[in-house]
Short mmCIF file of C-alpha atoms and ligand atoms in Angstrom, two decimals:
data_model
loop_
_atom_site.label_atom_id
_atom_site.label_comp_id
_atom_site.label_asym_id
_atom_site.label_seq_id
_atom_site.Cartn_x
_atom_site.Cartn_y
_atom_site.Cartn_z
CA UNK A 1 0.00 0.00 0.00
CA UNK A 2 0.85 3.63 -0.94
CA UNK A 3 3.15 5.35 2.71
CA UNK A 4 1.91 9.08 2.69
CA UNK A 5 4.58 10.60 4.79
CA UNK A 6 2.95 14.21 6.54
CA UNK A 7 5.10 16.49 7.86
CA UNK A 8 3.33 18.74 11.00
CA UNK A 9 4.90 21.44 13.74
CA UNK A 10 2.63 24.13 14.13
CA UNK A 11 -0.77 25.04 15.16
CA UNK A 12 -2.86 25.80 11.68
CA UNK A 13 -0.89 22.62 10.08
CA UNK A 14 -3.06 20.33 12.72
CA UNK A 15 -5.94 22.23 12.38
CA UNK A 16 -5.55 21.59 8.54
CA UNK A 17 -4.48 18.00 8.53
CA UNK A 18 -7.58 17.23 10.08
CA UNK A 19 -9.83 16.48 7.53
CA UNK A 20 -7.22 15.41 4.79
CA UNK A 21 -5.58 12.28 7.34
CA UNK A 22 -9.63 11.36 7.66
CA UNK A 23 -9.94 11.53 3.70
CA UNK A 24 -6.71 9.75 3.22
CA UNK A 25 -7.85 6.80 5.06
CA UNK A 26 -11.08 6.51 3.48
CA UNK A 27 -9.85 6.43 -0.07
CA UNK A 28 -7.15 3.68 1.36
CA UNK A 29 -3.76 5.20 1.57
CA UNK A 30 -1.73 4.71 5.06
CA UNK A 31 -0.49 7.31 6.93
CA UNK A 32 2.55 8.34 9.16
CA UNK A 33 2.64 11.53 10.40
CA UNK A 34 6.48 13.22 12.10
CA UNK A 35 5.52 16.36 14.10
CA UNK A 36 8.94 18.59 13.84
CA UNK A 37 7.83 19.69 17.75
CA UNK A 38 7.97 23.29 16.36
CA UNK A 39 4.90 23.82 18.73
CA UNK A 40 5.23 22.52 21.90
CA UNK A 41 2.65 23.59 24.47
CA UNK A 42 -0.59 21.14 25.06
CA UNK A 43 -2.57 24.29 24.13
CA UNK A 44 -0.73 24.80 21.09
CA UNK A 45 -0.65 21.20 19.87
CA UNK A 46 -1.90 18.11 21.80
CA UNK A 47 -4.94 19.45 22.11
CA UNK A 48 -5.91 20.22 18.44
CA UNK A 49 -4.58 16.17 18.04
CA UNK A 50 -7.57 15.25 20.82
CA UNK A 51 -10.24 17.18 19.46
CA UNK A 52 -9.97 16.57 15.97
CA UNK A 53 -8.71 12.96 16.04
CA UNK A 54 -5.90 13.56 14.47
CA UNK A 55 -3.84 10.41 14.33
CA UNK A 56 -1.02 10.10 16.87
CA UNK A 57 2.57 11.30 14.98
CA UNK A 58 4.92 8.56 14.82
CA UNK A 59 7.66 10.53 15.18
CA UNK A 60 8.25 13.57 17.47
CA UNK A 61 11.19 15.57 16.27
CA UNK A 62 11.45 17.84 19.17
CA UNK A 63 12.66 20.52 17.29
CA UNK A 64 11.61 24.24 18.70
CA UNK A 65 12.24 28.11 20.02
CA UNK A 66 15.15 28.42 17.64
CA UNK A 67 16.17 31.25 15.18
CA UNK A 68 15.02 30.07 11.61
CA UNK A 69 18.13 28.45 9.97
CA UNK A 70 18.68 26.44 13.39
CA UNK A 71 15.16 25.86 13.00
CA UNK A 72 14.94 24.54 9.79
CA UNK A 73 18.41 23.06 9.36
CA UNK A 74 17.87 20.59 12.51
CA UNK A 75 14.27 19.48 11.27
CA UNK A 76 15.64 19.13 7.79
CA UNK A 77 18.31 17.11 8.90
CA UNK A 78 15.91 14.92 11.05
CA UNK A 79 13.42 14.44 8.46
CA UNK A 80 15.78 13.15 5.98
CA UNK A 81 16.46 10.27 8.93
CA UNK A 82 12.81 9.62 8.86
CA UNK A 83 12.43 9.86 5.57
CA UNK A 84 15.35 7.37 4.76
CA UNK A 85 13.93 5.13 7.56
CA UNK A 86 10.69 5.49 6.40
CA UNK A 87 10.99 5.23 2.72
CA UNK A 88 7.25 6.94 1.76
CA UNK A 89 6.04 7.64 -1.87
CA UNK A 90 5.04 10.48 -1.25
CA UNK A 91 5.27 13.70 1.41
CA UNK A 92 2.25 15.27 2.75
CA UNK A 93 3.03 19.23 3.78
CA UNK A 94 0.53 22.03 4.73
CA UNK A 95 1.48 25.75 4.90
CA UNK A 96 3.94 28.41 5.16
CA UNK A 97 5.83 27.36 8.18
CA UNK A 98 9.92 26.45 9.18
CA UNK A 99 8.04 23.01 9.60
CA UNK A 100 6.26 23.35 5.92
CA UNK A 101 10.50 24.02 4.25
CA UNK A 102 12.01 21.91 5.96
CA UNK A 103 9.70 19.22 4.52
CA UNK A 104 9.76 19.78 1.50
CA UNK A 105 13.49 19.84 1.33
CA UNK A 106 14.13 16.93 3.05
CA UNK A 107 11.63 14.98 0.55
CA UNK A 108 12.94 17.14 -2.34
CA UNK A 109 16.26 15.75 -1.94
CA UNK A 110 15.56 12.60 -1.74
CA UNK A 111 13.48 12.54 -4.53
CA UNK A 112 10.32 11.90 -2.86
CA UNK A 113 7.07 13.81 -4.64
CA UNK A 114 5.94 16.68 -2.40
CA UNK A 115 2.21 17.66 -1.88
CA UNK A 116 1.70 20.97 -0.67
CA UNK A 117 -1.56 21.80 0.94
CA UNK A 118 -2.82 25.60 0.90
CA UNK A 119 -0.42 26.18 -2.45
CA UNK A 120 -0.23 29.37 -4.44
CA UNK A 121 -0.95 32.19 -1.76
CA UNK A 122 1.52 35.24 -1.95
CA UNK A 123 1.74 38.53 0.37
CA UNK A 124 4.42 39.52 -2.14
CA UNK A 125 6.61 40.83 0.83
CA UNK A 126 9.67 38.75 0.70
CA UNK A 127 10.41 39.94 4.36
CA UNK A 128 7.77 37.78 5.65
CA UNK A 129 9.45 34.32 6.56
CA UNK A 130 6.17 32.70 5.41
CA UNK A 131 6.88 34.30 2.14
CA UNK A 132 10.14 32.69 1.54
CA UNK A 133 8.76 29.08 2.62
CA UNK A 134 5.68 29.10 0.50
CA UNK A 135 7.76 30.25 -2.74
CA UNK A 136 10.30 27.23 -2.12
CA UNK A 137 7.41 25.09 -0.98
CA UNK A 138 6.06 25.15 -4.02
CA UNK A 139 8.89 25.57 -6.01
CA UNK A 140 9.42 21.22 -5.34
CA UNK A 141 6.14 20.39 -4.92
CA UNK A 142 4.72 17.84 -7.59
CA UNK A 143 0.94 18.72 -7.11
CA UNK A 144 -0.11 22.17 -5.66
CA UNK A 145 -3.28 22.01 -3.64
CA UNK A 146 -4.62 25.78 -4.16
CA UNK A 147 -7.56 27.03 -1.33
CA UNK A 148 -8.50 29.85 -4.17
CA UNK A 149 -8.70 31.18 -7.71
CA UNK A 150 -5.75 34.04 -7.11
CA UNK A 151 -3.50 31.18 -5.32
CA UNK A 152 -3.67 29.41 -9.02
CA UNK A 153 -3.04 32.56 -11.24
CA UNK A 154 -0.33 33.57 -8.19
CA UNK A 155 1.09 29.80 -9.28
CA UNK A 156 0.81 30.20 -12.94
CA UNK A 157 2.90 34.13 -12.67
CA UNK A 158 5.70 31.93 -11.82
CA UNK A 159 5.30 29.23 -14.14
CA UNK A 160 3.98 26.71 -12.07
CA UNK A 161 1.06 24.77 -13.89
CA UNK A 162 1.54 21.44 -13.49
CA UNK A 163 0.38 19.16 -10.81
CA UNK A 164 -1.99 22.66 -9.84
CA UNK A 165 -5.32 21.79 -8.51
CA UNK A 166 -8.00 23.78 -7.23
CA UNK A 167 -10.01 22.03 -4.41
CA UNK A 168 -11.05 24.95 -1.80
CA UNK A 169 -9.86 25.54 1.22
CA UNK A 170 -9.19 22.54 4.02
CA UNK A 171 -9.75 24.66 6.84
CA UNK A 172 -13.87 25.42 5.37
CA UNK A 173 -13.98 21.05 6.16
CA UNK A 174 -12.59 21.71 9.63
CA UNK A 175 -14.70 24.56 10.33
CA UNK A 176 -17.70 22.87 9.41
CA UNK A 177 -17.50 19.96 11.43
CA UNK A 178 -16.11 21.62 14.30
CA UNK A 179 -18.98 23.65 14.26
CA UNK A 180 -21.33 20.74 14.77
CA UNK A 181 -18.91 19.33 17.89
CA UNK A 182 -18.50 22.56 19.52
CA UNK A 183 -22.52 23.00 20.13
CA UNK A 184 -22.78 21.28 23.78
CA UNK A 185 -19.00 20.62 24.00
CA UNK A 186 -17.81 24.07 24.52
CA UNK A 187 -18.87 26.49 27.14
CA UNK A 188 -16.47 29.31 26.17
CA UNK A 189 -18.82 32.20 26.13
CA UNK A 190 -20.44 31.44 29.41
CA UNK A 191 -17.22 30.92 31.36
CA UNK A 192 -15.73 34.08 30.14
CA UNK A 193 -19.64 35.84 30.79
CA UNK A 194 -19.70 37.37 27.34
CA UNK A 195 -22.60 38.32 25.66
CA UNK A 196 -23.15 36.31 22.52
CA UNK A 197 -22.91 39.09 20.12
CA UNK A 198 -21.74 41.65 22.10
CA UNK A 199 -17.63 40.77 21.55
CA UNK A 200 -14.87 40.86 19.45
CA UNK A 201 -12.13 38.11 19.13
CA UNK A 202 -8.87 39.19 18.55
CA UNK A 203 -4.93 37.37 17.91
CA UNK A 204 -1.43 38.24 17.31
CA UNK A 205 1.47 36.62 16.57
CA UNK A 206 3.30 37.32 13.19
CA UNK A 207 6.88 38.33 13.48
CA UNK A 208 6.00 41.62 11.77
CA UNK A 209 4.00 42.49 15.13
CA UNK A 210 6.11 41.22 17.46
CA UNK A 211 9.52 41.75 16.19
CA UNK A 212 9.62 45.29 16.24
CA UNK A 213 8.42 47.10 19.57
CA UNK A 214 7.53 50.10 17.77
CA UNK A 215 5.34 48.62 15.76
CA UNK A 216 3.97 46.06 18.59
CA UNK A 217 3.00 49.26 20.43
CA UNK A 218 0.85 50.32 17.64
CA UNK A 219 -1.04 47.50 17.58
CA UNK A 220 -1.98 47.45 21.04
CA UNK A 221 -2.72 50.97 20.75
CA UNK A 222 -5.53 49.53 17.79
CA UNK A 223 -6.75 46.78 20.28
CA UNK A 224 -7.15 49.43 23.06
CA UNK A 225 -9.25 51.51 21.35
CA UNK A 226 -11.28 49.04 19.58
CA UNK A 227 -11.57 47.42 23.45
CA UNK A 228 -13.08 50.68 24.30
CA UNK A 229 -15.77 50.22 22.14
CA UNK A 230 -16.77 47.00 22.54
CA UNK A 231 -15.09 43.89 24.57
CA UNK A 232 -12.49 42.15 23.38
CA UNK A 233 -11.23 38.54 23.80
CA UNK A 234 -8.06 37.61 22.78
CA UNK A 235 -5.86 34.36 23.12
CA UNK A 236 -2.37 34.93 23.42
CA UNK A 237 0.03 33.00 21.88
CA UNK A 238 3.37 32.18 23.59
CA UNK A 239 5.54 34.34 21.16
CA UNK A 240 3.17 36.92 22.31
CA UNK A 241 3.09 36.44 26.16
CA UNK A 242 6.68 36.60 26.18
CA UNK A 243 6.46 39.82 24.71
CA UNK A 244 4.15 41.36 26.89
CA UNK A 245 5.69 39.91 29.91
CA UNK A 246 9.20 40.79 28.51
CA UNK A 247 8.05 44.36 28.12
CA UNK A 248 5.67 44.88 31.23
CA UNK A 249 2.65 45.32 29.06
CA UNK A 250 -1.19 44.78 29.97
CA UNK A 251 -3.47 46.17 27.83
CA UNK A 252 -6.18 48.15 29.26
CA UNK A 253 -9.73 46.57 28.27
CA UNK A 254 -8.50 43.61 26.85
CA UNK A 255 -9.25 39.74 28.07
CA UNK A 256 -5.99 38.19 27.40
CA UNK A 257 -6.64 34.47 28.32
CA UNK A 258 -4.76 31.31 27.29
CA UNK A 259 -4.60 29.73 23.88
CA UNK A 260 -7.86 27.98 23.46
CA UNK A 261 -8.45 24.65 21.54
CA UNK A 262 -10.25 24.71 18.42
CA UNK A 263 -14.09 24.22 19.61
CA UNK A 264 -13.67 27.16 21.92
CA UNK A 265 -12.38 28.88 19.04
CA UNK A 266 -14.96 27.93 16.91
CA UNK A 267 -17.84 28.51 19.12
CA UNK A 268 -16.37 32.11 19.90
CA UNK A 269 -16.16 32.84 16.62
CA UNK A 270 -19.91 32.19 15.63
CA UNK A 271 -20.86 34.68 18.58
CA UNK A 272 -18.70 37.41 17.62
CA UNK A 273 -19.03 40.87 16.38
CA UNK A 274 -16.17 41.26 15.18
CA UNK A 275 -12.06 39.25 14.15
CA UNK A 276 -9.05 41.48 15.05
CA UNK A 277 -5.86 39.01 13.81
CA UNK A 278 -3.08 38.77 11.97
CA UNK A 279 -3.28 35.27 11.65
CA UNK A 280 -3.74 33.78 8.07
CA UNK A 281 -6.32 31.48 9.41
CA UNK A 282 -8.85 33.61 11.28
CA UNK A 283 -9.11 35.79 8.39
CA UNK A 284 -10.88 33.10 6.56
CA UNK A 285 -12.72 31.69 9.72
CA UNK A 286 -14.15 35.18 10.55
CA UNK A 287 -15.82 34.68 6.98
CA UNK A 288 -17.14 31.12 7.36
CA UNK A 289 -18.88 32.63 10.77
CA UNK A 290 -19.62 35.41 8.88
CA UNK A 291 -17.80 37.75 11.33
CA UNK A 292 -16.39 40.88 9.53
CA UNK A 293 -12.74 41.09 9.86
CA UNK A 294 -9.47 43.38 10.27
CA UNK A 295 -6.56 42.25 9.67
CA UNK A 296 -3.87 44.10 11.58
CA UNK A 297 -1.32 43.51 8.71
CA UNK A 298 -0.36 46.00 5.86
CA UNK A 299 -0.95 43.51 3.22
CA UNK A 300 -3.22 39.56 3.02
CA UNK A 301 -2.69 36.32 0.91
CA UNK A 302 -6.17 36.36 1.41
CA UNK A 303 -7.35 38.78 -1.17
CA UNK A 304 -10.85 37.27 -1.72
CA UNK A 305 -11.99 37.82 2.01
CA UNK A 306 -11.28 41.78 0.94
CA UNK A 307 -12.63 42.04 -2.37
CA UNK A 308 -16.07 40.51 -0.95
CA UNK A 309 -15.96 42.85 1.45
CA UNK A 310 -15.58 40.95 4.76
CA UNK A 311 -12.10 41.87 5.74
CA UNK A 312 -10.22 44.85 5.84
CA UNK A 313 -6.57 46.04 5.81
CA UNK A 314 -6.27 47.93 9.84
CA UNK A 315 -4.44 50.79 6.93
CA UNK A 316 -8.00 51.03 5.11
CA UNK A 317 -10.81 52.78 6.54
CA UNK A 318 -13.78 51.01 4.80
CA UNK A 319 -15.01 47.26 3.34
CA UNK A 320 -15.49 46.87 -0.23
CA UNK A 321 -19.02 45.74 -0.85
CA UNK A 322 -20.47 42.79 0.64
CA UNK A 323 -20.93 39.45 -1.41
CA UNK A 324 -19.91 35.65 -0.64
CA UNK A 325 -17.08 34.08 -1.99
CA UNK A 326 -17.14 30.60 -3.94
CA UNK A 327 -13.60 29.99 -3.97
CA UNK A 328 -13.20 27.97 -0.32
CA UNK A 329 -15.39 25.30 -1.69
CA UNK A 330 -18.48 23.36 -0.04
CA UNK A 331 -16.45 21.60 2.70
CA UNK A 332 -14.91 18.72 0.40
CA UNK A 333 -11.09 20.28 -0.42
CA UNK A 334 -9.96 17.14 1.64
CA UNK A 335 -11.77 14.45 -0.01
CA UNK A 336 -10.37 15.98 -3.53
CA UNK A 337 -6.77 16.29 -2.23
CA UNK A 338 -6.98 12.56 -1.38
CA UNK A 339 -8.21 11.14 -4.48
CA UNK A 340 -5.59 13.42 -6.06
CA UNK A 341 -3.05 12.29 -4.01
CA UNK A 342 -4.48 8.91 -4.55
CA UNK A 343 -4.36 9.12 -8.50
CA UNK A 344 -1.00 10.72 -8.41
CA UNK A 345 0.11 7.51 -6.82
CA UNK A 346 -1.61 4.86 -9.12
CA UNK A 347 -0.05 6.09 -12.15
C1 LIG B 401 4.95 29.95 13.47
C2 LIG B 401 5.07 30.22 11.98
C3 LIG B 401 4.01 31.20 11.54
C4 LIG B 401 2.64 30.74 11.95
C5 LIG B 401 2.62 30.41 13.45
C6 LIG B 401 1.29 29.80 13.79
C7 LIG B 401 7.39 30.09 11.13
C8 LIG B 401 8.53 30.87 10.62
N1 LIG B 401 6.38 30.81 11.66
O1 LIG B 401 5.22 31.16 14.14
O2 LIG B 401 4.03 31.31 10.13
O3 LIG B 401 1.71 31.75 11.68
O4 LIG B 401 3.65 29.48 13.75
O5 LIG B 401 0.99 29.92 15.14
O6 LIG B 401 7.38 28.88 11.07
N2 LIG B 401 6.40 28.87 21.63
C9 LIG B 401 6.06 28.36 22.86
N3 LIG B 401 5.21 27.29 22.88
C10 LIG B 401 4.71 26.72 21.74
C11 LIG B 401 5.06 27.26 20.52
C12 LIG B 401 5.91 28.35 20.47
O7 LIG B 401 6.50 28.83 23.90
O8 LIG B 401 3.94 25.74 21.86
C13 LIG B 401 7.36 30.00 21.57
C14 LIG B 401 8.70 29.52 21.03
O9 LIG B 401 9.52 29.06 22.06
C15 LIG B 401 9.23 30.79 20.39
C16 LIG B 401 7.98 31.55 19.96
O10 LIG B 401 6.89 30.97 20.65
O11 LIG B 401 9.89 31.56 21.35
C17 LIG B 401 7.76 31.49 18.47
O12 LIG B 401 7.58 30.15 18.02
P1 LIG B 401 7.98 29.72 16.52
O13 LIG B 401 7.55 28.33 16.30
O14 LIG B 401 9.38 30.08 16.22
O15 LIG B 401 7.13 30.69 15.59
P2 LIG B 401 5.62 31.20 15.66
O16 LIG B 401 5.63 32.63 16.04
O17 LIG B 401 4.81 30.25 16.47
N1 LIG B 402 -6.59 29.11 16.88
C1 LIG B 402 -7.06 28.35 17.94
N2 LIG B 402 -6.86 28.83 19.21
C2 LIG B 402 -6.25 30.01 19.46
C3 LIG B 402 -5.79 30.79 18.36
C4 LIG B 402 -5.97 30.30 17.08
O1 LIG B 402 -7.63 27.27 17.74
O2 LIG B 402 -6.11 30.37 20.62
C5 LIG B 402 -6.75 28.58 15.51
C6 LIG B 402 -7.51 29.49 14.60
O3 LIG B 402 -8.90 29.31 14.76
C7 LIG B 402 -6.99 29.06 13.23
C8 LIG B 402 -5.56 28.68 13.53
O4 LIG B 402 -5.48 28.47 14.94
O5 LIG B 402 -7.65 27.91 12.77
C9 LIG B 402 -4.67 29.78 13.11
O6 LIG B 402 -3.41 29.58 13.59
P1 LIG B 402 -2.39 30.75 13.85
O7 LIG B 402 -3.10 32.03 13.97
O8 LIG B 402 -1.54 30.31 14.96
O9 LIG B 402 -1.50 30.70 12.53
P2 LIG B 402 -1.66 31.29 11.06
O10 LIG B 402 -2.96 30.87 10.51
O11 LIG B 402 -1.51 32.77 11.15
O12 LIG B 402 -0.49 30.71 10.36
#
C-alpha cells in the first residue's frame, strides 16, 4: 500500500491536517505523520490532536524556540532520517511554516514527490518568513493544492502549472465539522460571561508584530481603542506572552486568556461581532462565521476575504461591498486532495 509521509509542527498545520488524514484513510492510503515539535505547548498542539482525532505522529522531532536556519536546518536534517527510515512515496506538507520548508526539502532531496496543501498564496513581501517558505514550498512540490482562484493565477505568474489543482480551502472542512462538535461541548462564552454578540475576538502573533516594539505598540494601541468600544477577547500565543511579559505590558480593556483549543475557538467565533488578527487562518474563519474582519497587517494572501468585502486592511478605513465568496469550496477540499493524491500515486 501507498506510505503518505505528513510532515506537521505548528498550530494551523493540525488544524488543517484534520480532515485530509480522515480523507486519506477513506480512499485507502496509510499514513505516518512526524511532528517537527515546532509547537510545543498542550494548548498549542496536543490538544488540536484530541479534538480533531488527528492520528497520533509517529515521530516527534522535538525541534523548537530556535532562530530560523537552526530551526529549519535541525528538522531538515531529522526528516531526511525519517524519511530514509521510512521510505514513503510520497510527502504530505501544509502551509507556510519552518516546519512546511524543511519538509519539502528533506523529501525534495531525496526525490520523494511533495504535496503541498494551501499552495499558491503570496503577500508579495519577501520579508515575511512565510513568504520565503511558500515560494520554495512550491517551487518542489509535484501537485499544488490551491484554497482559491488568485492562489492558481499567483502559481501560474511563476510558471507553475503542473500538478496545480484547485479544491477549496481545508480549513472550510474543519470549520464545518467543528462547528457541529462545539454545540454542547464548549462552554467558552459562558465561562468568560460574554454576551453572545456583544464581543470581538482578537490574535497576534506574526513576526511583523512582534519583532519590532515600535510597531507592537501600535497594535496594542488599535486593540485598546477598539476594546473601548466593545469587549475584546483575545488568546495569546506564547511568542506573544513573552512579549508582553518581557516588556511589562497589559493592555487596558483587553481579556488576554490562554490559547484555546479549536471548539472554543470555533464557538467564539460564531458569537462574535467582530475578528481582530493577523493570523492567516482567522481571516478566513471570521468569513465562514460570517464575522467581519481586520486584519492588523499591511498587506493579506487572502485577497478574496477583501474584495467581498468581509475583511479589511487595519491601513483602510472602509469594506469593499459585501458578497460571498465561492472559492473555499463546499467543505470537500480534503476528499479531492486525497483522491488526487491517490491518482498521483496509481499512475
Ligand atoms: C509559526 C510560523 C508562523 C505561523 C505560526 C502559527 C514560522 C517561521 N512561523 O510562528 O508562520 O503563523 O507558527 O501559530 O514557522 N512557543 C512556545 N510554545 C509553543 C510554541 C511556540 O513557547 O507551543 C514559543 C517559542 O519558544 C518561540 C515563539 O513561541 O519563542 C515562536 O515560536 P515559533 O515556532 O518560532 O514561531 P511562531 O511565532 O509560532
Ligand atoms: N486558533 C485556535 N486557538 C487560538 C488561536 C488560534 O484554535 O487560541 C486557531 C484558529 O482558529 C486558526 C488557527 O489556529 O484555525 C490559526 O493559527 P495561527 O493564527 O496560529 O496561525 P496562522 O494561521 O496565522 O499561520
Amino acid at each position: 500500500m501507498p506510505e503518505i509521509f505528513t510532515v506537521l509542527g505548528a498550530r494551523p498545520q493540525f488544524i488543517k491536517a484534520a480532515p485530509v488524514s480522515r480523507a486519506l484513510a477513506r480512499v485507502g492510503l496509510s499514513e505516518s505523520i512526524v511532528h517537527t515539535g515546532q509547537h510545543f505547548d498542550a494548548l498549542m498542539s496536543d490538544i488540536f490532536f484530541d479534538e480533531l482525532d488527528i492520528p497520533k505522529p509517529a515521530y516527534n522531532l522535538e525541534v523548537n524556540s530556535l532562530g530560523h536556519g537552526a530551526m529549519t536546518g535541525r528538522m531538515l536534517e531529522k526528516l531526511e532520517e525519517a524519511m530514509l527510515a521510512e521510505k514513503p512515496d510520497l510527502v504530505l506538507i501544509y502551509g507556510d511554516t519552518n516546519s512546511t520548508i524543511a519538509g519539502a526539502l528533506a523529501a525534495a532531496k531525496l526525490n520523494i514527490p511533495v504535496a503541498h496543501v494551501e499552495a499558491g498564496l503570496r503577500s508579495f513581501n519577501r520579508r515575511m518568513p512565510e513568504e520565503i517558505n511558500r515560494v520554495v514550498a512550491d517551487h518542489v512540490s509535484a501537485l499544488l493544492f490551491c484554497p482559491t482562484r488568485a492562489a492558481v493565477a499567483n502559481l501560474g505568474a511563476e510558471g507553475i502549472v503542473k500538478g496545480v489543482h484547485a479544491v477549496g480551502d481545508v480549513m472550510y472542512d474543519t470549520t464545518l465539522a467543528a462547528v457541529k462538535r462545539a454545540e454542547g461541548r464548549s462552554t467558552i462564552i459562558e465561562t468568560l460571561g460574554l454576551t453572545p454578540g456583544g464581543y470581538a475576538v482578537a490574535t497576534i502573533h506574526r513576526a511583523e508584530n512582534t519583532d519590532d516594539p515600535e510597531r507592537f505598540d501600535r497594535v496594542v494601541a488599535w486593540l485598546e481603542a477598539a476594546a473601548r468600544e466593545t469587549p475584546v477577547v483575545m488568546p495569546v500565543h506564547p511568542r506573544t506572552r513573552k512579549l508582553l511579559a518581557s516588556r511589562g505590558l497589559n493592555p487596558a480593556g483587553l481579556t488576554l486568556i490562554d490559547p484555546v483549543g479549536y471548539l472554543d475557538m470555533a464557538r467564539l467565533l460564531s458569537r462574535a461581532t467582530a475578528v481582530f488578527t493577523d493570523s492567516g487562518g482567522l481571516q478566513k474563519e471570521a468569513y465562514f462565521h460570517r464575522v467581519p474582519c481586520v486584519t492588523l497587517r499591511d498587506e493579506t494572501e487572502w485577497v478574496e476575504t477583501v474584495e467581498a468585502g468581509w475583511n479589511r486592511l487595519w491601513t483602510s478605513k472602509d469594506y469593499a461591498p459585501r458578497r460571498d465568496i465561492t472559492d473555499y469550496g463546499s467543505g470537500d477540499a480534503a476528499t479531492s486532495i486525497a483522491r488526487h493524491i491517490a491518482d498521483l500515486l496509481a499512475d
